[in-house]
Amino acid sequence: DTWRAYIKSIIHEDNMPSSHCDMFKSFIESLGFEVSEIPESAAAFNQKMLAGYMAPLGHALGYALAVETEADFQIALVFAALRARYEEQVETTEFFRVHMSEYGEELHAQETCVAIEELLGQGLCTEGEIRLGFQQAIADTRDYMRAIRASIHVGNVAAVA
């Protein structure tokens, strides 16, 4: 029941007041940028994340903890970078209001820790499984960042040529 309640709360929050993906897309478009199809690197990362969340319970919990702790940091970086240039839009957009609040990613990480502690106490998963899931999520993010960097490098080379 702990796992189900945790997942329901995360799904609910990630879709309130609307899909966070849609909120961010709308925000980027409001800055005058065109949002095109999802790049191959992002699609591959999404598939890896889906696999991480669908893994056995301990692995999935570790994966979720890594995603939530990374997201808190990553969103703060994006916020700071965009705020330097688009302060008014960043300060008023729903995406950052939701994610930079005390009820955003930090709360998700705390809820993940509570679920982990309860399920460990019930013997439904092991610390080793959680560790492996956490490490896999970090590796998946690292690989995604490398893929983004490689695609930017290829794009820059093509632009110069």
PDB file of C-alpha atoms in Angstrom:
ATOM      1  CA  ASP A   1       0.000   0.000   0.000  1.00  0.00           C
ATOM      2  CA  THR A   2       2.895   2.389   0.718  1.00  0.00           C
ATOM      3  CA  TRP A   3       4.249   1.988  -2.824  1.00  0.00           C
ATOM      4  CA  ARG A   4       0.824   2.469  -4.415  1.00  0.00           C
ATOM      5  CA  ALA A   5       0.134   5.593  -2.351  1.00  0.00           C
ATOM      6  CA  TYR A   6       3.570   6.968  -3.208  1.00  0.00           C
ATOM      7  CA  ILE A   7       3.117   6.369  -6.945  1.00  0.00           C
ATOM      8  CA  LYS A   8      -0.376   7.867  -6.921  1.00  0.00           C
ATOM      9  CA  SER A   9       0.888  11.006  -5.176  1.00  0.00           C
ATOM     10  CA  ILE A  10       3.759  11.424  -7.656  1.00  0.00           C
ATOM     11  CA  ILE A  11       1.507  10.897 -10.689  1.00  0.00           C
ATOM     12  CA  HIS A  12      -1.050  13.314  -9.251  1.00  0.00           C
ATOM     13  CA  GLU A  13       1.549  16.003  -8.524  1.00  0.00           C
ATOM     14  CA  ASP A  14       3.280  15.613 -11.894  1.00  0.00           C
ATOM     15  CA  ASN A  15      -0.017  16.343 -13.612  1.00  0.00           C
ATOM     16  CA  MET A  16      -1.168  19.274 -11.489  1.00  0.00           C
ATOM     17  CA  PRO A  17      -2.235  21.822 -12.433  1.00  0.00           C
ATOM     18  CA  SER A  18      -1.478  20.181 -15.800  1.00  0.00           C
ATOM     19  CA  SER A  19       1.192  17.931 -17.260  1.00  0.00           C
ATOM     20  CA  HIS A  20       4.573  19.327 -16.248  1.00  0.00           C
ATOM     21  CA  CYS A  21       5.940  18.481 -19.681  1.00  0.00           C
ATOM     22  CA  ASP A  22       3.157  20.548 -21.281  1.00  0.00           C
ATOM     23  CA  MET A  23       3.728  23.382 -18.786  1.00  0.00           C
ATOM     24  CA  PHE A  24       7.435  23.543 -19.666  1.00  0.00           C
ATOM     25  CA  LYS A  25       6.710  23.344 -23.407  1.00  0.00           C
ATOM     26  CA  SER A  26       4.239  26.238 -23.105  1.00  0.00           C
ATOM     27  CA  PHE A  27       6.782  28.240 -21.138  1.00  0.00           C
ATOM     28  CA  ILE A  28       9.523  27.705 -23.751  1.00  0.00           C
ATOM     29  CA  GLU A  29       7.107  28.632 -26.547  1.00  0.00           C
ATOM     30  CA  SER A  30       6.124  31.781 -24.608  1.00  0.00           C
ATOM     31  CA  LEU A  31       9.775  32.843 -24.832  1.00  0.00           C
ATOM     32  CA  GLY A  32       9.514  32.684 -28.624  1.00  0.00           C
ATOM     33  CA  PHE A  33      11.226  29.336 -29.173  1.00  0.00           C
ATOM     34  CA  GLU A  34       9.794  26.630 -31.377  1.00  0.00           C
ATOM     35  CA  VAL A  35       9.480  23.222 -29.754  1.00  0.00           C
ATOM     36  CA  SER A  36       9.934  20.470 -32.318  1.00  0.00           C
ATOM     37  CA  GLU A  37       9.780  16.703 -32.130  1.00  0.00           C
ATOM     38  CA  ILE A  38      11.495  14.959 -29.264  1.00  0.00           C
ATOM     39  CA  PRO A  39      15.152  14.260 -30.100  1.00  0.00           C
ATOM     40  CA  GLU A  40      16.357  10.673 -30.346  1.00  0.00           C
ATOM     41  CA  SER A  41      18.504  11.140 -27.233  1.00  0.00           C
ATOM     42  CA  ALA A  42      15.496  12.249 -25.179  1.00  0.00           C
ATOM     43  CA  ALA A  43      13.341   9.391 -26.476  1.00  0.00           C
ATOM     44  CA  ALA A  44      16.071   6.910 -25.498  1.00  0.00           C
ATOM     45  CA  PHE A  45      16.349   8.507 -22.045  1.00  0.00           C
ATOM     46  CA  ASN A  46      12.578   8.297 -21.589  1.00  0.00           C
ATOM     47  CA  GLN A  47      12.691   4.585 -22.410  1.00  0.00           C
ATOM     48  CA  LYS A  48      15.468   4.054 -19.863  1.00  0.00           C
ATOM     49  CA  MET A  49      13.479   5.932 -17.228  1.00  0.00           C
ATOM     50  CA  LEU A  50      10.393   3.868 -17.957  1.00  0.00           C
ATOM     51  CA  ALA A  51      12.461   0.692 -17.539  1.00  0.00           C
ATOM     52  CA  GLY A  52      13.858   2.027 -14.254  1.00  0.00           C
ATOM     53  CA  TYR A  53      10.412   2.696 -12.860  1.00  0.00           C
ATOM     54  CA  MET A  54       9.075  -0.654 -14.065  1.00  0.00           C
ATOM     55  CA  ALA A  55      11.954  -2.658 -12.555  1.00  0.00           C
ATOM     56  CA  PRO A  56      11.443  -4.749  -9.406  1.00  0.00           C
ATOM     57  CA  LEU A  57      10.371  -2.714  -6.382  1.00  0.00           C
ATOM     58  CA  GLY A  58      13.745  -2.041  -4.711  1.00  0.00           C
ATOM     59  CA  HIS A  59      15.406  -1.067  -7.975  1.00  0.00           C
ATOM     60  CA  ALA A  60      12.456   1.164  -8.899  1.00  0.00           C
ATOM     61  CA  LEU A  61      12.582   2.924  -5.531  1.00  0.00           C
ATOM     62  CA  GLY A  62      16.303   3.592  -5.860  1.00  0.00           C
ATOM     63  CA  TYR A  63      15.747   4.808  -9.393  1.00  0.00           C
ATOM     64  CA  ALA A  64      12.961   7.133  -8.236  1.00  0.00           C
ATOM     65  CA  LEU A  65      15.098   8.569  -5.437  1.00  0.00           C
ATOM     66  CA  ALA A  66      17.903   9.400  -7.859  1.00  0.00           C
ATOM     67  CA  VAL A  67      15.497  10.983 -10.346  1.00  0.00           C
ATOM     68  CA  GLU A  68      13.867  13.150  -7.687  1.00  0.00           C
ATOM     69  CA  THR A  69      17.134  14.348  -6.156  1.00  0.00           C
ATOM     70  CA  GLU A  70      18.628  15.045  -9.594  1.00  0.00           C
ATOM     71  CA  ALA A  71      15.483  16.847 -10.729  1.00  0.00           C
ATOM     72  CA  ASP A  72      15.557  19.227  -7.775  1.00  0.00           C
ATOM     73  CA  PHE A  73      19.113  20.279  -8.654  1.00  0.00           C
ATOM     74  CA  GLN A  74      18.597  20.301 -12.432  1.00  0.00           C
ATOM     75  CA  ILE A  75      15.442  22.408 -12.286  1.00  0.00           C
ATOM     76  CA  ALA A  76      17.187  24.892  -9.991  1.00  0.00           C
ATOM     77  CA  LEU A  77      19.998  25.202 -12.552  1.00  0.00           C
ATOM     78  CA  VAL A  78      17.555  25.740 -15.421  1.00  0.00           C
ATOM     79  CA  PHE A  79      15.663  28.286 -13.306  1.00  0.00           C
ATOM     80  CA  ALA A  80      18.845  30.252 -12.539  1.00  0.00           C
ATOM     81  CA  ALA A  81      20.076  30.141 -16.133  1.00  0.00           C
ATOM     82  CA  LEU A  82      16.781  31.260 -17.661  1.00  0.00           C
ATOM     83  CA  ARG A  83      16.068  33.803 -14.946  1.00  0.00           C
ATOM     84  CA  ALA A  84      19.246  35.667 -15.863  1.00  0.00           C
ATOM     85  CA  ARG A  85      17.777  36.421 -19.280  1.00  0.00           C
ATOM     86  CA  TYR A  86      13.998  36.047 -18.892  1.00  0.00           C
ATOM     87  CA  GLU A  87      13.409  37.140 -15.301  1.00  0.00           C
ATOM     88  CA  GLU A  88       9.788  38.251 -15.603  1.00  0.00           C
ATOM     89  CA  GLN A  89       8.662  35.172 -17.532  1.00  0.00           C
ATOM     90  CA  VAL A  90      10.544  32.793 -15.234  1.00  0.00           C
ATOM     91  CA  GLU A  91       9.144  34.434 -12.107  1.00  0.00           C
ATOM     92  CA  THR A  92       5.568  34.146 -13.352  1.00  0.00           C
ATOM     93  CA  THR A  93       5.509  30.768 -15.088  1.00  0.00           C
ATOM     94  CA  GLU A  94       3.519  27.940 -13.542  1.00  0.00           C
ATOM     95  CA  PHE A  95       6.261  25.381 -14.219  1.00  0.00           C
ATOM     96  CA  PHE A  96       8.784  27.082 -11.949  1.00  0.00           C
ATOM     97  CA  ARG A  97       6.170  28.061  -9.381  1.00  0.00           C
ATOM     98  CA  VAL A  98       5.373  24.370  -8.958  1.00  0.00           C
ATOM     99  CA  HIS A  99       8.923  23.036  -9.105  1.00  0.00           C
ATOM    100  CA  MET A 100      10.744  25.667  -7.083  1.00  0.00           C
ATOM    101  CA  SER A 101       8.286  25.478  -4.198  1.00  0.00           C
ATOM    102  CA  GLU A 102       8.796  23.417  -1.069  1.00  0.00           C
ATOM    103  CA  TYR A 103       6.192  21.026  -2.481  1.00  0.00           C
ATOM    104  CA  GLY A 104       8.173  20.275  -5.647  1.00  0.00           C
ATOM    105  CA  GLU A 105      10.996  17.867  -6.288  1.00  0.00           C
ATOM    106  CA  GLU A 106      12.451  18.099  -2.781  1.00  0.00           C
ATOM    107  CA  LEU A 107       9.153  16.862  -1.358  1.00  0.00           C
ATOM    108  CA  HIS A 108       9.157  14.021  -3.901  1.00  0.00           C
ATOM    109  CA  ALA A 109      12.597  12.966  -2.694  1.00  0.00           C
ATOM    110  CA  GLN A 110      11.410  13.060   0.926  1.00  0.00           C
ATOM    111  CA  GLU A 111       8.346  10.977   0.056  1.00  0.00           C
ATOM    112  CA  THR A 112      10.586   8.495  -1.755  1.00  0.00           C
ATOM    113  CA  CYS A 113      12.754   8.159   1.358  1.00  0.00           C
ATOM    114  CA  VAL A 114       9.675   7.497   3.501  1.00  0.00           C
ATOM    115  CA  ALA A 115       8.502   4.794   1.074  1.00  0.00           C
ATOM    116  CA  ILE A 116      11.982   3.245   1.025  1.00  0.00           C
ATOM    117  CA  GLU A 117      12.223   3.156   4.829  1.00  0.00           C
ATOM    118  CA  GLU A 118       8.783   1.582   5.185  1.00  0.00           C
ATOM    119  CA  LEU A 119       9.354  -1.031   2.502  1.00  0.00           C
ATOM    120  CA  LEU A 120      12.810  -1.887   3.823  1.00  0.00           C
ATOM    121  CA  GLY A 121      11.258  -2.317   7.261  1.00  0.00           C
ATOM    122  CA  GLN A 122       8.672  -4.680   5.794  1.00  0.00           C
ATOM    123  CA  GLY A 123      11.393  -6.679   4.041  1.00  0.00           C
ATOM    124  CA  LEU A 124       9.888  -5.988   0.620  1.00  0.00           C
ATOM    125  CA  CYS A 125      13.183  -4.775  -0.850  1.00  0.00           C
ATOM    126  CA  THR A 126      16.861  -4.610   0.033  1.00  0.00           C
ATOM    127  CA  GLU A 127      19.392  -1.822   0.339  1.00  0.00           C
ATOM    128  CA  GLY A 128      21.381  -3.439  -2.468  1.00  0.00           C
ATOM    129  CA  GLU A 129      18.417  -3.277  -4.852  1.00  0.00           C
ATOM    130  CA  ILE A 130      17.826   0.366  -3.964  1.00  0.00           C
ATOM    131  CA  ARG A 131      21.504   1.203  -4.465  1.00  0.00           C
ATOM    132  CA  LEU A 132      21.555  -0.457  -7.893  1.00  0.00           C
ATOM    133  CA  GLY A 133      18.422   1.420  -8.967  1.00  0.00           C
ATOM    134  CA  PHE A 134      19.891   4.710  -7.757  1.00  0.00           C
ATOM    135  CA  GLN A 135      23.159   4.069  -9.583  1.00  0.00           C
ATOM    136  CA  GLN A 136      21.308   3.107 -12.769  1.00  0.00           C
ATOM    137  CA  ALA A 137      19.354   6.354 -12.772  1.00  0.00           C
ATOM    138  CA  ILE A 138      22.551   8.364 -12.343  1.00  0.00           C
ATOM    139  CA  ALA A 139      24.179   6.413 -15.196  1.00  0.00           C
ATOM    140  CA  ASP A 140      21.124   6.956 -17.416  1.00  0.00           C
ATOM    141  CA  THR A 141      21.230  10.712 -16.789  1.00  0.00           C
ATOM    142  CA  ARG A 142      24.987  10.790 -17.423  1.00  0.00           C
ATOM    143  CA  ASP A 143      24.513   8.964 -20.725  1.00  0.00           C
ATOM    144  CA  TYR A 144      21.724  11.359 -21.711  1.00  0.00           C
ATOM    145  CA  MET A 145      23.885  14.401 -20.954  1.00  0.00           C
ATOM    146  CA  ARG A 146      26.679  12.900 -23.053  1.00  0.00           C
ATOM    147  CA  ALA A 147      24.235  12.278 -25.908  1.00  0.00           C
ATOM    148  CA  ILE A 148      23.036  15.891 -25.737  1.00  0.00           C
ATOM    149  CA  ARG A 149      26.619  17.134 -25.772  1.00  0.00           C
ATOM    150  CA  ALA A 150      27.464  14.911 -28.742  1.00  0.00           C
ATOM    151  CA  SER A 151      24.439  16.143 -30.699  1.00  0.00           C
ATOM    152  CA  ILE A 152      25.331  19.778 -29.994  1.00  0.00           C
ATOM    153  CA  HIS A 153      28.907  19.130 -31.117  1.00  0.00           C
ATOM    154  CA  VAL A 154      27.688  17.471 -34.340  1.00  0.00           C
ATOM    155  CA  GLY A 155      25.313  20.391 -34.927  1.00  0.00           C
ATOM    156  CA  ASN A 156      28.095  22.920 -34.406  1.00  0.00           C
ATOM    157  CA  VAL A 157      30.428  21.063 -36.777  1.00  0.00           C
ATOM    158  CA  ALA A 158      27.699  20.941 -39.413  1.00  0.00           C
ATOM    159  CA  ALA A 159      27.003  24.677 -38.989  1.00  0.00           C
ATOM    160  CA  VAL A 160      30.676  25.521 -39.432  1.00  0.00           C
ATOM    161  CA  ALA A 161      31.080  23.293 -42.500  1.00  0.00           C
TER     162      ALA A 161
END
